[in-house]
PDB file of C-alpha atoms in Angstrom:
ATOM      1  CA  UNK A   1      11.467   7.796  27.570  1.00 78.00           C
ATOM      2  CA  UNK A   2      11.407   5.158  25.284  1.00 80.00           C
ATOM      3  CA  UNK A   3       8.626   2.970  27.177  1.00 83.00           C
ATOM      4  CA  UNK A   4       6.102   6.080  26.959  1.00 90.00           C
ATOM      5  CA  UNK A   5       3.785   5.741  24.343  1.00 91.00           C
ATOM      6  CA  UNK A   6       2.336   9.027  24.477  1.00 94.00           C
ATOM      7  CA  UNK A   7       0.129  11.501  26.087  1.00 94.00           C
ATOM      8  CA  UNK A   8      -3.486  12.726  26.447  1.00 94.00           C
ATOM      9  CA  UNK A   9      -5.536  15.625  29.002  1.00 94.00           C
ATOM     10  CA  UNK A  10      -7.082  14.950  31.257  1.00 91.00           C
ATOM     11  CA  UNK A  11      -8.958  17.320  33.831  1.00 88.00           C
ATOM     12  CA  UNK A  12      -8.658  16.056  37.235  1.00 84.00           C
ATOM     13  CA  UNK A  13     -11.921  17.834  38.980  1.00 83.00           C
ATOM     14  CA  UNK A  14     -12.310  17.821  42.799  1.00 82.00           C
ATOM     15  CA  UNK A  15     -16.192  18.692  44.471  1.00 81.00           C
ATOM     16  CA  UNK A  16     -14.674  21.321  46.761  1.00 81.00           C
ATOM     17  CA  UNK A  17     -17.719  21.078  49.074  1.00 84.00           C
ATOM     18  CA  UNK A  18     -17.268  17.408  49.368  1.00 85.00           C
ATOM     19  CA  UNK A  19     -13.440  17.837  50.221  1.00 86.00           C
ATOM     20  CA  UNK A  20     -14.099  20.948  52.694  1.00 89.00           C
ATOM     21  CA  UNK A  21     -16.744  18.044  54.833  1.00 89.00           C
ATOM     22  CA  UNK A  22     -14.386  15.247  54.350  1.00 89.00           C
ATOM     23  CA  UNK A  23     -11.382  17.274  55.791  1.00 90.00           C
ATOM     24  CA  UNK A  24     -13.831  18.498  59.004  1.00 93.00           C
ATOM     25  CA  UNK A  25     -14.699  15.151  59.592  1.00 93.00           C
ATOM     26  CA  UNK A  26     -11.086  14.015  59.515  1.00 92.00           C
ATOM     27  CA  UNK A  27     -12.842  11.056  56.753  1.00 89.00           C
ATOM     28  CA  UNK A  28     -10.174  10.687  53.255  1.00 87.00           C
ATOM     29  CA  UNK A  29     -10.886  13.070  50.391  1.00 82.00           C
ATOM     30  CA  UNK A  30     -11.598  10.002  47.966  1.00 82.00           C
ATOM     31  CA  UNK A  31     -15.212  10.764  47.613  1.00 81.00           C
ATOM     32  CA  UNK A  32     -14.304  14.689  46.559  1.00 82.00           C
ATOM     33  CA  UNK A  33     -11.983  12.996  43.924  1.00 80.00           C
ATOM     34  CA  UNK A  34     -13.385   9.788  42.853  1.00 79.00           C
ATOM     35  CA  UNK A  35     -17.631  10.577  41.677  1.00 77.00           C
ATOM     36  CA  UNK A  36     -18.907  10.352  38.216  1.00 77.00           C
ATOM     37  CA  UNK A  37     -17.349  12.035  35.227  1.00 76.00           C
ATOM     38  CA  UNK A  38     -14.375  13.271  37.615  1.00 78.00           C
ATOM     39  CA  UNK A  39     -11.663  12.914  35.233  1.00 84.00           C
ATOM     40  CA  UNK A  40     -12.480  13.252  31.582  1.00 89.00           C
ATOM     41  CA  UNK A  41      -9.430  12.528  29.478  1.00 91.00           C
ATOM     42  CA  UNK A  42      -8.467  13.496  26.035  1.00 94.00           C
ATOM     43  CA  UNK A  43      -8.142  11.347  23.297  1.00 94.00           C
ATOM     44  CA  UNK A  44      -4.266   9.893  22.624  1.00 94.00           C
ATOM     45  CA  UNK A  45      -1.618  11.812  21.133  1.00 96.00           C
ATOM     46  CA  UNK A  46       1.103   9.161  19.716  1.00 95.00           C
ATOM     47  CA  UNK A  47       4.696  10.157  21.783  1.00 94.00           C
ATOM     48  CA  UNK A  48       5.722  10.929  17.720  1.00 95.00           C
ATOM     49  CA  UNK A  49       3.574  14.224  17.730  1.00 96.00           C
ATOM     50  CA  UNK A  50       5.209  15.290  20.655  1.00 94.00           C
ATOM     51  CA  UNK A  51       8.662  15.936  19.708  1.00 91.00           C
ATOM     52  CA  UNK A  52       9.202  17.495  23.562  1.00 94.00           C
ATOM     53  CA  UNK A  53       7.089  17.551  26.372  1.00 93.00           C
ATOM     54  CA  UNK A  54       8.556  19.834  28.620  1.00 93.00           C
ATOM     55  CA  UNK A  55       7.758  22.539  25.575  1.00 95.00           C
ATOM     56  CA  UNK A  56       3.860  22.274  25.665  1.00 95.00           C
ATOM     57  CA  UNK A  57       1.089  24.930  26.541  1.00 96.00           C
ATOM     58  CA  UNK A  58      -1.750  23.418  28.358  1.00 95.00           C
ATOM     59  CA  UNK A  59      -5.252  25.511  28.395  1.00 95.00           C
ATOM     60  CA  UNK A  60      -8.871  25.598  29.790  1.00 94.00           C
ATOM     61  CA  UNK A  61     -11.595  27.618  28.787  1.00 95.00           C
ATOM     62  CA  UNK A  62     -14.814  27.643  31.124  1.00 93.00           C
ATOM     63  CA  UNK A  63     -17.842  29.580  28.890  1.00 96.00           C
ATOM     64  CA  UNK A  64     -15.463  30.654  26.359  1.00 96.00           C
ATOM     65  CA  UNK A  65     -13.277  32.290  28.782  1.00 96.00           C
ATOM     66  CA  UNK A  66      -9.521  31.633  29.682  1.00 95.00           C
ATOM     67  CA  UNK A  67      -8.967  30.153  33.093  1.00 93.00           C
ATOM     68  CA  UNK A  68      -5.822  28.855  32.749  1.00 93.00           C
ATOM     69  CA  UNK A  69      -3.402  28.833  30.678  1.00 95.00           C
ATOM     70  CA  UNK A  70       0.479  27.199  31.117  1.00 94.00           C
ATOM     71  CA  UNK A  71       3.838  25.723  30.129  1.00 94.00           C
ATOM     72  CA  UNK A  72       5.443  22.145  31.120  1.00 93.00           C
ATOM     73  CA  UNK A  73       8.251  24.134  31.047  1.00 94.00           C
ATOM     74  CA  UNK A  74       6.826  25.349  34.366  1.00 93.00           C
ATOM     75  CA  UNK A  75       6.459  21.891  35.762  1.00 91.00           C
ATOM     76  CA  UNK A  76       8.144  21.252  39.182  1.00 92.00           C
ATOM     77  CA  UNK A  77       9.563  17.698  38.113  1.00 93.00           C
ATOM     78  CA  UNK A  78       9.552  17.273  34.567  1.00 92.00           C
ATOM     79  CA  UNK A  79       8.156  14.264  32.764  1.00 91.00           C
ATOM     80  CA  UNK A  80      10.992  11.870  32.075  1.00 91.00           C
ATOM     81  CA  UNK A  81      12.014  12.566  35.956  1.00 94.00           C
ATOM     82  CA  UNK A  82       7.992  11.692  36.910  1.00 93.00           C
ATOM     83  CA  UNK A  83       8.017   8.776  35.017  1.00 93.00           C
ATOM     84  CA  UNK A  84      11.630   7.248  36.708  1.00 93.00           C
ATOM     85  CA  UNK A  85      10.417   8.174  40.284  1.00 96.00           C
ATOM     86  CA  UNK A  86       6.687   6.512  39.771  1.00 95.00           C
ATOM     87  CA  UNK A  87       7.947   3.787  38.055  1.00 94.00           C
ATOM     88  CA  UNK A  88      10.494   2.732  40.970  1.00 95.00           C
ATOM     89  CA  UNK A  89       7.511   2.567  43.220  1.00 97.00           C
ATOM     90  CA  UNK A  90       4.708   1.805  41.528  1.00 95.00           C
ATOM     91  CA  UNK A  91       4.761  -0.643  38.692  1.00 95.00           C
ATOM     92  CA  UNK A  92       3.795   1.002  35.420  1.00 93.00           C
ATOM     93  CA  UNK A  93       1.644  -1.018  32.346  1.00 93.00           C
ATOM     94  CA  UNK A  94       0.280  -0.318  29.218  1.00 91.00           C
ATOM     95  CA  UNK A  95      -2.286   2.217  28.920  1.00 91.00           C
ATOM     96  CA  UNK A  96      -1.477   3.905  32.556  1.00 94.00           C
ATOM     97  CA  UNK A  97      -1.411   7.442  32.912  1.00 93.00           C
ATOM     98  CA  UNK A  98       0.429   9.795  35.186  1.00 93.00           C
ATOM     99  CA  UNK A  99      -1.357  13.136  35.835  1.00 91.00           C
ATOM    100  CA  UNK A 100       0.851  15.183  36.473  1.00 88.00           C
ATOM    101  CA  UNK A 101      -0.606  18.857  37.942  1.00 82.00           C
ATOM    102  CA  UNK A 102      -2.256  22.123  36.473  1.00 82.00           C
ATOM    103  CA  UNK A 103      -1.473  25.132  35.604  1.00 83.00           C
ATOM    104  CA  UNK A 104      -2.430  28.742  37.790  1.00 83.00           C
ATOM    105  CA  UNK A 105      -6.066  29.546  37.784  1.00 81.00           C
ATOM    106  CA  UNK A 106      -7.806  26.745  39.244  1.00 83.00           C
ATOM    107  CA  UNK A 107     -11.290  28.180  40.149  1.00 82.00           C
ATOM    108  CA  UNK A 108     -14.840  26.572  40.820  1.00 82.00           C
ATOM    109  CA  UNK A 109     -17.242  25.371  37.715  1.00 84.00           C
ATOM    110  CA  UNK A 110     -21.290  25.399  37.842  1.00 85.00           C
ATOM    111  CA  UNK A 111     -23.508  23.024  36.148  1.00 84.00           C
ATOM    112  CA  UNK A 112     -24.484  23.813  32.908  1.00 89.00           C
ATOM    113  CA  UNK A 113     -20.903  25.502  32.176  1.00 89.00           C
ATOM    114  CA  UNK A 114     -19.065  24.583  28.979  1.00 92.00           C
ATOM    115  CA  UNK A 115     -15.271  23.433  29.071  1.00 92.00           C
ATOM    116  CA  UNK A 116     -13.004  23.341  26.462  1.00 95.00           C
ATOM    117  CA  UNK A 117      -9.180  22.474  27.165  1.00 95.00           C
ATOM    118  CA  UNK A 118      -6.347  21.692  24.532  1.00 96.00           C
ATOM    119  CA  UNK A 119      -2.287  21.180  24.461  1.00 95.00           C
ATOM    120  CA  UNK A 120      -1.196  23.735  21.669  1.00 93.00           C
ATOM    121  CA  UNK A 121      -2.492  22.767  18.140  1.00 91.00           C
ATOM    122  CA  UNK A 122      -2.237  19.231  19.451  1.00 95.00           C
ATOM    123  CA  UNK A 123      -5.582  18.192  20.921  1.00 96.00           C
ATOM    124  CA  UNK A 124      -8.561  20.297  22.507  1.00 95.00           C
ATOM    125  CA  UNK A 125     -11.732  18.627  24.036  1.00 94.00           C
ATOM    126  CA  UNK A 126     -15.172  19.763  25.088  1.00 94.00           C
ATOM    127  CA  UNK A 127     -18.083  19.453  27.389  1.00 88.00           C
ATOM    128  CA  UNK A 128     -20.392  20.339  29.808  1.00 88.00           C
ATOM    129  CA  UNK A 129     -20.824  20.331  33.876  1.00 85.00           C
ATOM    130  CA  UNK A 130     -23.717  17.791  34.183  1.00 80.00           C
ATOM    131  CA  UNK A 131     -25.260  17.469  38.235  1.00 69.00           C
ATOM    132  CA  UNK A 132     -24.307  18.180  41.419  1.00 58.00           C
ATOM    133  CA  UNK A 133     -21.121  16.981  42.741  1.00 49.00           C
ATOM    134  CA  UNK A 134     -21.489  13.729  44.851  1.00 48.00           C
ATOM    135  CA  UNK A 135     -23.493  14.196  48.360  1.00 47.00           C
ATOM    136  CA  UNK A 136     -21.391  13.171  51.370  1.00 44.00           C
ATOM    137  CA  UNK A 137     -23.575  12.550  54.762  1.00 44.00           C
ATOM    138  CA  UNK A 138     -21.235  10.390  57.257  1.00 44.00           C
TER     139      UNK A 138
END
C-alpha cells in the first residue's frame, strides 16, 4: 500500500426518483448519480494517521440522528485488495479516489436536513440538503 497516500469521506448520494425513471425507461442511471453536490468529500487524512484501514468506524448522522454506523472490518474486499484489482484495470494517478461502499442504513434525505459524517476521531464533516434532486424528462 505504499503508493496510497491516504484517505478522505466521501458520501456518494443517488436521487432515488431519478434512478427509479431512468431504470423504467431502460435510459443509464448517470443522471441519478452524477447532479450537483452529489458527492461531497472530506478533507484528506495523510495514510500516517491511519495506522490500519480495515480497523475504521465510518458514521452518518441525518438531523442529529444515527443512520448508519459501520466497520471496514465489514468490507467485502478490503482496501489493499480494492486498490490491486482497480489498479490492474484502470490506471490509477495522483489524487484519485476509490469509493469503496457504505455501511447498513442507507435511507432517503429531504432538503433542508443537516448531515454530519466522520471516520472515528479522525475526520467528521457537515452540511445541508440544498434543492431538489436533478429533473429527468426523456
Amino acid at each position: 500500500m505504499d503508493h496510497v497516500g491516504g484517505y478522505a469521506l466521501c458520501l456518494d448520494m443517488t436521487a432515488r426518483d431519478v434512478q427509479d425513471e431512468c431504470k423504467k425507461k431502460g435510459h443509464p442511471w448517470t443522471l441519478a448519480k452524477a447532479f450537483d453536490c452529489s458527492c461531497p468529500v472530506s478533507d484528506f487524512i495523510p495514510k500516517a494517521r491511519v495506522p490500519d484501514p480495515q480497523r475504521l468506524t465510518l458514521w452518518l448522522k441525518v438531523n442529529g440522528q444515527l443512520r448508519q454506523r459501520g466497520s471496514t472490518s465489514l468490507m467485502i474486499f478490503p482496501v489493499p485488495f480494492l486498490v490491486h484489482y482497480i489498479s490492474r484495470i484502470i490506471r490509477l494517478e495522483e489524487g484519485d479516489l476509490i469509493l469503496t461502499g457504505t455501511p447498513a442504513g442507507v435511507s432517503a434525505v429531504q432538503e433542508n436536513d443537516e448531515l454530519q459524517a466522520g471516520i472515528d476521531d479522525l475526520i467528521t464533516m457537515k452540511f445541508t440538503v440544498e434543492g431538489n434532486s436533478p429533473s429527468y424528462s426523456q
